[in-house]
Coordinates of C-alpha atoms and ligand atoms in Angstrom, one line a residue:
X83 CA -33.0 -1.7 -22.9
X84 CA -30.8 -4.0 -25.2
X85 CA -28.6 -6.5 -23.4
X86 CA -24.4 -5.5 -22.6
X87 CA -22.5 -7.5 -24.8
X88 CA -20.3 -10.1 -22.5
X89 CA -16.7 -9.8 -23.9
X90 CA -13.4 -12.2 -23.1
X91 CA -10.7 -9.8 -23.3
X92 CA -6.8 -12.2 -23.1
X93 CA -3.6 -9.3 -22.5
X94 CA -0.5 -11.5 -22.8
X95 CA 1.9 -8.4 -24.3
X96 CA 4.9 -8.7 -21.7
X97 CA 5.0 -11.0 -19.1
X98 CA 1.3 -11.6 -17.1
X99 CA -1.0 -13.6 -18.7
X100 CA -4.7 -12.0 -17.8
X101 CA -7.8 -13.0 -18.9
X102 CA -11.4 -11.4 -18.0
X103 CA -15.0 -11.0 -18.6
X104 CA -16.4 -7.4 -18.6
X105 CA -20.7 -7.0 -18.8
X106 CA -20.7 -3.8 -20.8
X107 CA -17.9 -1.4 -19.1
X108 CA -18.3 -3.5 -15.6
X109 CA -16.3 -6.5 -14.6
X110 CA -17.4 -9.9 -14.0
X111 CA -13.3 -11.1 -13.4
X112 CA -9.8 -10.1 -13.9
X113 CA -7.3 -12.7 -13.6
X114 CA -3.5 -12.3 -14.0
X115 CA -1.0 -14.9 -13.9
X116 CA 2.6 -12.8 -13.0
X117 CA 5.6 -15.2 -14.3
X118 CA 7.7 -14.8 -11.3
X119 CA 10.6 -16.7 -13.8
X120 CA 12.3 -13.7 -14.3
X121 CA 13.2 -12.4 -11.0
X122 CA 16.1 -14.4 -11.0
X123 CA 17.4 -12.9 -14.7
X124 CA 17.0 -9.3 -13.6
X125 CA 14.2 -8.7 -16.8
X126 CA 11.9 -10.2 -18.6
X127 CA 13.4 -13.1 -20.5
X128 CA 11.1 -13.1 -23.9
X129 CA 11.8 -17.0 -25.3
X130 CA 10.6 -17.9 -21.3
X131 CA 7.6 -15.4 -21.0
X132 CA 6.0 -16.9 -24.8
X133 CA 6.8 -20.3 -23.3
X134 CA 4.6 -19.5 -19.7
X135 CA 2.2 -17.4 -21.5
X136 CA 1.1 -21.2 -23.0
X137 CA 1.0 -22.7 -19.6
X138 CA -1.4 -20.0 -18.4
X139 CA -3.3 -19.1 -21.4
X140 CA -5.9 -22.5 -20.7
X141 CA -6.0 -22.3 -16.9
X142 CA -6.5 -17.7 -16.6
X143 CA -9.2 -18.0 -19.1
X144 CA -10.9 -21.0 -17.4
X145 CA -10.6 -19.2 -13.9
X146 CA -11.5 -15.6 -15.7
X147 CA -14.7 -17.9 -16.9
X148 CA -16.3 -19.6 -13.9
X149 CA -15.0 -16.5 -11.7
X150 CA -17.6 -14.4 -13.8
X151 CA -20.1 -17.5 -13.1
X152 CA -21.4 -17.6 -16.4
X153 CA -20.6 -19.8 -19.3
X154 CA -18.6 -20.4 -22.8
X155 CA -21.4 -19.9 -24.7
X156 CA -22.7 -16.8 -22.9
X157 CA -19.4 -15.0 -24.8
X158 CA -20.5 -12.4 -27.5
X159 CA -16.8 -11.5 -28.7
X160 CA -13.6 -11.9 -28.2
X161 CA -10.9 -8.9 -27.7
X162 CA -6.8 -9.4 -27.6
X163 CA -3.9 -7.6 -27.6
X164 CA -2.5 -7.2 -31.2
X165 CA 0.5 -4.6 -29.8
X166 CA 2.8 -2.9 -28.9
X167 CA 5.1 -5.9 -26.9
X168 CA 7.0 -9.0 -27.2
X169 CA 6.0 -10.8 -30.4
X170 CA 6.4 -14.6 -28.7
X171 CA 4.4 -13.5 -25.9
X172 CA 1.9 -11.7 -28.6
X173 CA 1.5 -14.5 -30.4
X174 CA 0.2 -16.6 -27.8
X175 CA -3.0 -14.5 -26.7
X176 CA -3.5 -14.2 -30.6
X177 CA -3.5 -17.3 -31.4
X178 CA -5.9 -18.1 -28.6
X179 CA -8.5 -15.3 -29.5
X180 CA -8.4 -16.4 -32.8
X181 CA -8.8 -20.0 -32.1
X182 CA -11.4 -19.1 -29.8
X183 CA -13.5 -17.0 -31.9
X184 CA -13.6 -19.5 -34.7
X185 CA -14.8 -22.4 -32.5
X186 CA -17.3 -20.3 -30.9
X187 CA -18.2 -18.0 -34.5
X188 CA -17.8 -15.0 -32.6
X189 CA -16.7 -11.5 -33.6
X190 CA -12.8 -10.8 -33.1
X191 CA -11.4 -7.8 -31.9
X192 CA -7.6 -6.1 -32.7
X193 CA -7.2 -3.9 -29.6
X194 CA -3.5 -1.8 -29.2
X195 CA -2.4 -1.7 -25.4
X196 CA -1.3 1.6 -25.1
X197 CA -5.1 2.6 -26.1
X198 CA -6.1 0.3 -23.8
X199 CA -3.9 1.7 -20.5
X200 CA -5.5 5.2 -21.4
X201 CA -9.7 3.1 -22.0
X202 CA -9.1 1.5 -18.3
X203 CA -10.3 4.9 -17.0
X204 CA -13.4 4.2 -18.1
X205 CA -13.9 0.8 -16.5
X206 CA -17.2 0.8 -14.7
X207 CA -16.6 1.4 -10.9
X208 CA -18.9 3.9 -10.0
X209 CA -16.7 6.6 -10.3
X210 CA -16.5 10.2 -12.4
X211 CA -14.8 9.1 -16.1
X212 CA -13.0 12.2 -17.5
X213 CA -14.5 14.6 -20.6
X214 CA -13.0 15.0 -23.6
X215 CA -10.4 16.7 -24.5
X216 CA -8.7 14.8 -22.0
X217 CA -4.4 14.6 -21.1
X218 CA -3.3 11.2 -20.3
X219 CA -0.1 10.4 -18.7
X220 CA 0.5 7.3 -19.9
X221 CA 4.0 5.4 -18.2
X222 CA 4.4 2.0 -18.4
X223 CA 7.8 -0.6 -18.3
X224 CA 7.6 0.3 -22.2
X225 CA 6.0 3.7 -22.8
X226 CA 6.0 7.5 -21.6
X227 CA 3.6 9.4 -23.5
X228 CA 1.0 12.2 -23.1
X229 CA -1.8 11.7 -25.1
X230 CA -4.2 14.1 -26.3
X231 CA -7.8 12.1 -26.1
X232 CA -10.1 13.9 -28.4
X233 CA -12.5 10.7 -28.0
X234 CA -12.4 7.0 -27.9
X235 CA -10.8 6.6 -31.1
X236 CA -9.4 9.7 -31.8
X237 CA -6.1 9.9 -29.8
X238 CA -2.9 11.8 -30.2
X239 CA 0.7 11.3 -28.8
X240 CA 1.8 14.9 -28.0
X241 CA 4.5 13.7 -26.2
X242 CA 6.9 11.1 -25.8
X243 CA 10.3 9.5 -24.3
X244 CA 13.6 9.6 -26.2
X245 CA 15.1 6.9 -24.8
X246 CA 13.8 4.7 -21.7
X247 CA 10.6 4.7 -20.3
X248 CA 9.2 5.6 -17.0
X249 CA 9.2 2.3 -15.9
X250 CA 12.3 1.2 -16.8
X251 CA 13.8 4.3 -15.5
X252 CA 12.2 2.3 -12.2
X253 CA 13.6 -1.1 -12.9
X254 CA 17.2 0.0 -14.4
X255 CA 17.9 2.2 -11.3
X256 CA 16.4 -0.5 -8.6
X257 CA 18.5 -3.1 -10.3
X258 CA 21.9 -0.8 -9.5
X259 CA 20.5 -1.0 -6.0
X260 CA 20.2 -4.4 -6.2
X261 CA 17.0 -5.2 -5.8
X262 CA 14.5 -7.5 -7.6
X263 CA 12.7 -7.4 -10.8
X264 CA 10.4 -5.5 -11.3
X265 CA 12.4 -3.1 -9.3
X266 CA 9.1 -0.1 -9.3
X267 CA 7.2 -1.1 -6.8
X268 CA 9.6 -1.8 -4.3
X269 CA 11.2 1.8 -5.3
X270 CA 7.6 2.7 -4.0
X271 CA 7.4 0.9 -0.7
X272 CA 11.3 1.9 0.6
X273 CA 10.5 5.1 -0.5
X274 CA 7.6 5.8 1.0
X275 CA 10.2 5.7 4.8
X276 CA 13.2 7.5 2.9
X277 CA 13.9 11.5 2.4
X278 CA 13.2 12.8 -1.2
X279 CA 15.8 15.4 -0.6
X280 CA 18.7 12.8 0.7
X281 CA 19.9 12.7 -2.7
X282 CA 19.7 15.0 -5.9
X283 CA 20.7 13.6 -9.7
X284 CA 20.6 15.1 -12.7
X285 CA 17.9 16.3 -14.2
X286 CA 17.3 16.0 -18.2
X287 CA 17.2 19.3 -20.5
X288 CA 14.5 18.2 -23.4
X289 CA 12.6 20.9 -24.9
X290 CA 9.2 20.7 -25.6
X291 CA 6.5 17.7 -24.1
X292 CA 9.1 14.4 -24.8
X293 CA 10.9 13.2 -21.9
X294 CA 14.0 12.0 -21.4
X295 CA 15.4 9.2 -18.7
X296 CA 18.4 7.8 -19.4
X297 CA 20.8 10.4 -18.1
X298 CA 19.0 10.0 -14.6
X299 CA 19.6 6.7 -14.8
X300 CA 23.8 7.1 -15.6
X301 CA 24.1 9.9 -12.7
X302 CA 22.2 7.8 -10.4
X303 CA 24.4 5.1 -11.5
X304 CA 27.4 7.2 -11.1
X305 CA 26.7 8.5 -7.4
X306 CA 26.2 5.3 -6.2
X307 CA 28.9 3.4 -7.8
X308 CA 31.6 6.8 -5.5
X309 CA 29.4 6.4 -3.2
X310 CA 29.7 2.3 -2.3
X311 CA 34.0 2.7 -3.7
X312 CA 33.6 4.6 -0.1
X313 CA 31.6 2.9 1.6
X314 CA 30.6 -1.1 0.5
X315 CA 27.6 -0.9 2.8
X316 CA 26.0 2.6 1.4
X317 CA 23.5 1.0 -0.6
X318 CA 21.8 -1.0 2.8
X319 CA 22.9 2.2 5.0
X320 CA 20.7 4.5 2.7
X321 CA 18.5 2.3 0.7
X322 CA 15.0 4.2 1.8
X323 CA 16.6 7.8 1.4
X324 CA 17.8 6.4 -1.9
X325 CA 14.6 5.5 -2.9
X326 CA 12.6 8.2 -2.2
X327 CA 15.6 10.3 -3.9
X328 CA 15.4 8.4 -7.1
X329 CA 11.6 8.3 -7.3
X330 CA 10.9 11.9 -6.4
X331 CA 13.2 12.5 -9.5
X332 CA 11.1 10.7 -12.1
X333 CA 8.1 11.5 -10.7
X334 CA 9.1 15.3 -11.0
X335 CA 10.2 14.8 -14.7
X336 CA 6.6 13.1 -15.2
X337 CA 4.6 16.2 -13.5
X338 CA 6.7 19.2 -15.0
X339 CA 5.5 18.0 -18.6
X340 CA 1.9 17.2 -17.6
X341 CA 1.8 21.1 -16.4
X342 CA 3.4 21.3 -19.6
X343 CA 0.8 20.0 -21.7
X344 CA -1.7 21.7 -19.6
X345 CA -0.3 25.4 -20.0
X346 CA 0.5 24.4 -23.8
X347 CA -3.4 23.2 -24.9
X348 CA -5.6 24.7 -22.1
X349 CA -7.4 21.4 -20.8
X350 CA -7.6 20.6 -17.3
X351 CA -8.5 16.7 -17.9
X352 CA -5.8 14.8 -17.0
X353 CA -5.7 10.6 -16.9
X354 CA -3.5 9.1 -15.9
X355 CA -2.6 5.2 -16.8
X356 CA -0.1 2.3 -17.4
X357 CA 1.4 0.5 -14.7
X358 CA 3.9 3.8 -13.1
X359 CA 0.5 5.1 -12.6
X360 CA 0.5 2.9 -9.9
X361 CA 3.3 4.3 -8.1
X362 CA 1.6 6.0 -4.7
X363 CA 3.9 9.0 -5.2
X364 CA 2.6 9.7 -8.5
X365 CA 0.1 9.6 -7.1
X366 CA 0.1 12.0 -4.4
X367 CA 1.8 14.5 -6.1
X368 CA -0.1 14.7 -8.6
X369 CA -3.2 15.0 -6.1
X370 CA -2.2 18.0 -4.5
X371 CA -1.2 19.7 -7.9
X372 CA -4.6 18.8 -9.4
X373 CA -6.1 20.5 -6.6
X374 CA -3.8 23.6 -6.1
X375 CA -4.4 24.1 -9.7
X376 CA -8.4 23.3 -10.4
X377 CA -7.7 20.3 -12.8
X378 CA -9.8 17.4 -12.8
X379 CA -7.5 13.9 -12.5
X380 CA -8.5 10.5 -13.1
X381 CA -6.6 7.6 -11.2
X382 CA -7.1 4.1 -12.8
X383 CA -7.8 1.6 -10.1
X384 CA -4.6 0.1 -9.0
X385 CA -5.6 -3.6 -9.9
X386 CA -6.1 -1.7 -13.9
X387 CA -2.5 0.8 -13.6
X388 CA 0.0 -2.3 -14.5
X389 CA -1.2 -4.5 -16.8
X390 CA -4.1 -6.6 -17.0
X391 CA -7.2 -8.0 -19.8
X392 CA -10.2 -6.1 -17.8
X393 CA -8.5 -2.8 -20.2
X394 CA -8.4 -4.7 -23.0
X395 CA -11.9 -6.0 -22.3
X396 CA -13.3 -2.2 -21.6
X397 CA -11.6 -1.0 -25.1
X398 CA -12.9 -4.1 -27.0
X399 CA -16.7 -2.9 -25.9
X400 CA -16.0 0.3 -27.5
X401 CA -15.3 -1.5 -30.9
X402 CA -18.3 -4.1 -30.1
X403 CA -20.4 -1.1 -30.0
X404 CA -18.8 0.4 -33.4
X405 CA -19.2 -3.5 -34.7
X406 CA -15.2 -2.1 -35.4
X407 CA -14.3 -6.4 -35.8
X408 CA -11.0 -7.8 -37.3
X409 CA -10.3 -11.2 -39.6
X410 CA -9.1 -14.3 -38.8
X411 CA -6.0 -12.2 -41.0
X412 CA -5.0 -10.7 -38.1
X413 CA -1.4 -10.6 -37.1
X414 CA 0.6 -9.5 -33.6
X415 CA 3.0 -6.6 -34.3
X416 CA 5.3 -5.8 -31.4
X417 CA 6.4 -2.5 -32.4
X418 CA 2.3 -1.0 -32.6
X419 CA 1.7 2.5 -33.5
X420 CA -1.4 4.9 -32.2
Ligands
LIG1235 O1 2.0 -1.2 -18.0 P1 2.9 -2.4 -17.1 O2 1.8 -3.2 -16.3 O3 3.5 -3.1 -17.8 C1 4.0 -2.3 -19.8 O4 3.1 -1.8 -20.4 O5 4.8 -2.7 -19.3 O6 3.6 -1.0 -16.7 C2 4.8 -2.3 -15.9 C3 5.7 -1.1 -15.3 C4 7.5 -1.6 -14.7 O7 8.0 -1.0 -15.3 C5 7.1 -1.7 -13.2 O8 8.0 -1.9 -12.4 C6 6.2 -0.3 -13.2 O9 5.4 -0.3 -13.9 N1 5.4 -0.2 -11.8 C7 5.8 0.8 -11.1 C8 5.0 0.5 -9.8 N2 3.9 -0.8 -9.7 C9 4.4 -0.7 -11.4 N3 6.5 1.3 -11.0 C10 6.6 2.5 -9.6 N4 5.7 2.7 -8.7 C11 5.2 1.1 -8.4 N5 4.2 1.1 -8.1
LIG1236 ZN1 1.3 -1.7 -20.3

């Protein structure tokens, strides 16, 4: 049997600095340094993010190598996020990976962050993996897409958001409620205790498989502003119900479109990926729908939903098998398409 390659992977597209070591499809370590500095500003500040990446990258890589119980000389290739993301953040990971590749004389592999979110479904945790072709609902802080995945290398975006991403809808709604950034996990937490039907908000009318969340955000903003005008304590008194109802509205938009995509393509293999796929209400709602409609549903392990380098590592593994390597002239690209 041929030896499984050991890949060091780096992810630095937004505000998490992450390094992982994979042996084949198995994760030996996956270290993530979250940047708490952005909380004070209610969103990611790009300049601060790149500075924090600079501080974090060496300790995070060191820790990933130690946790994997390997040495630098065991590493067969280094994979990194080329884009999409914040340019200053991407530059830190890209420069590190290029230097490491040159210093250790090992192949360099560039990875598209959104494709990596999808390929996180193939990290070997002993679970079932999707069969091709499958549909993937990729929902993160910057993107909301339905992707037709024909093979590891052949992916086609068949639906996308026309304005905000689902993660932004969560985070902006949370900000209206006075919650910290990122608000998605907090809405999830408080929403568990609330009534999903307590409040209703405007529903977008978008044809086909595309999404829109900006109207929903405005509807939430106006409703809460009116209620706070007549009762300044309105948010505190209704926080759980507000979170449950907002979450219900966002998740419903996602679920309606994925069902539409199933009807259109007749594909019943469904994956979800990206930060919002960590949402417990989305996960449970999709599980119910999958059961009712005989869909085969694939959900990444919680730690592989939000940004992490293990997903860059699995994407790197597939490229390593194809010897699809990059050169030292590779550049970080903020708006990287599929
Ligand atoms: O994939 P990700 O970590 O970064 C991007 O590539 O954007 O996604 C981050 C997004 C944020 O908007 C965050 O609020 C959202 O994922 N998120 C959640 C949950 N966990 C993370 N949204 C709802 N419920 C969650 N449990
Ligand atoms: Zn992401």
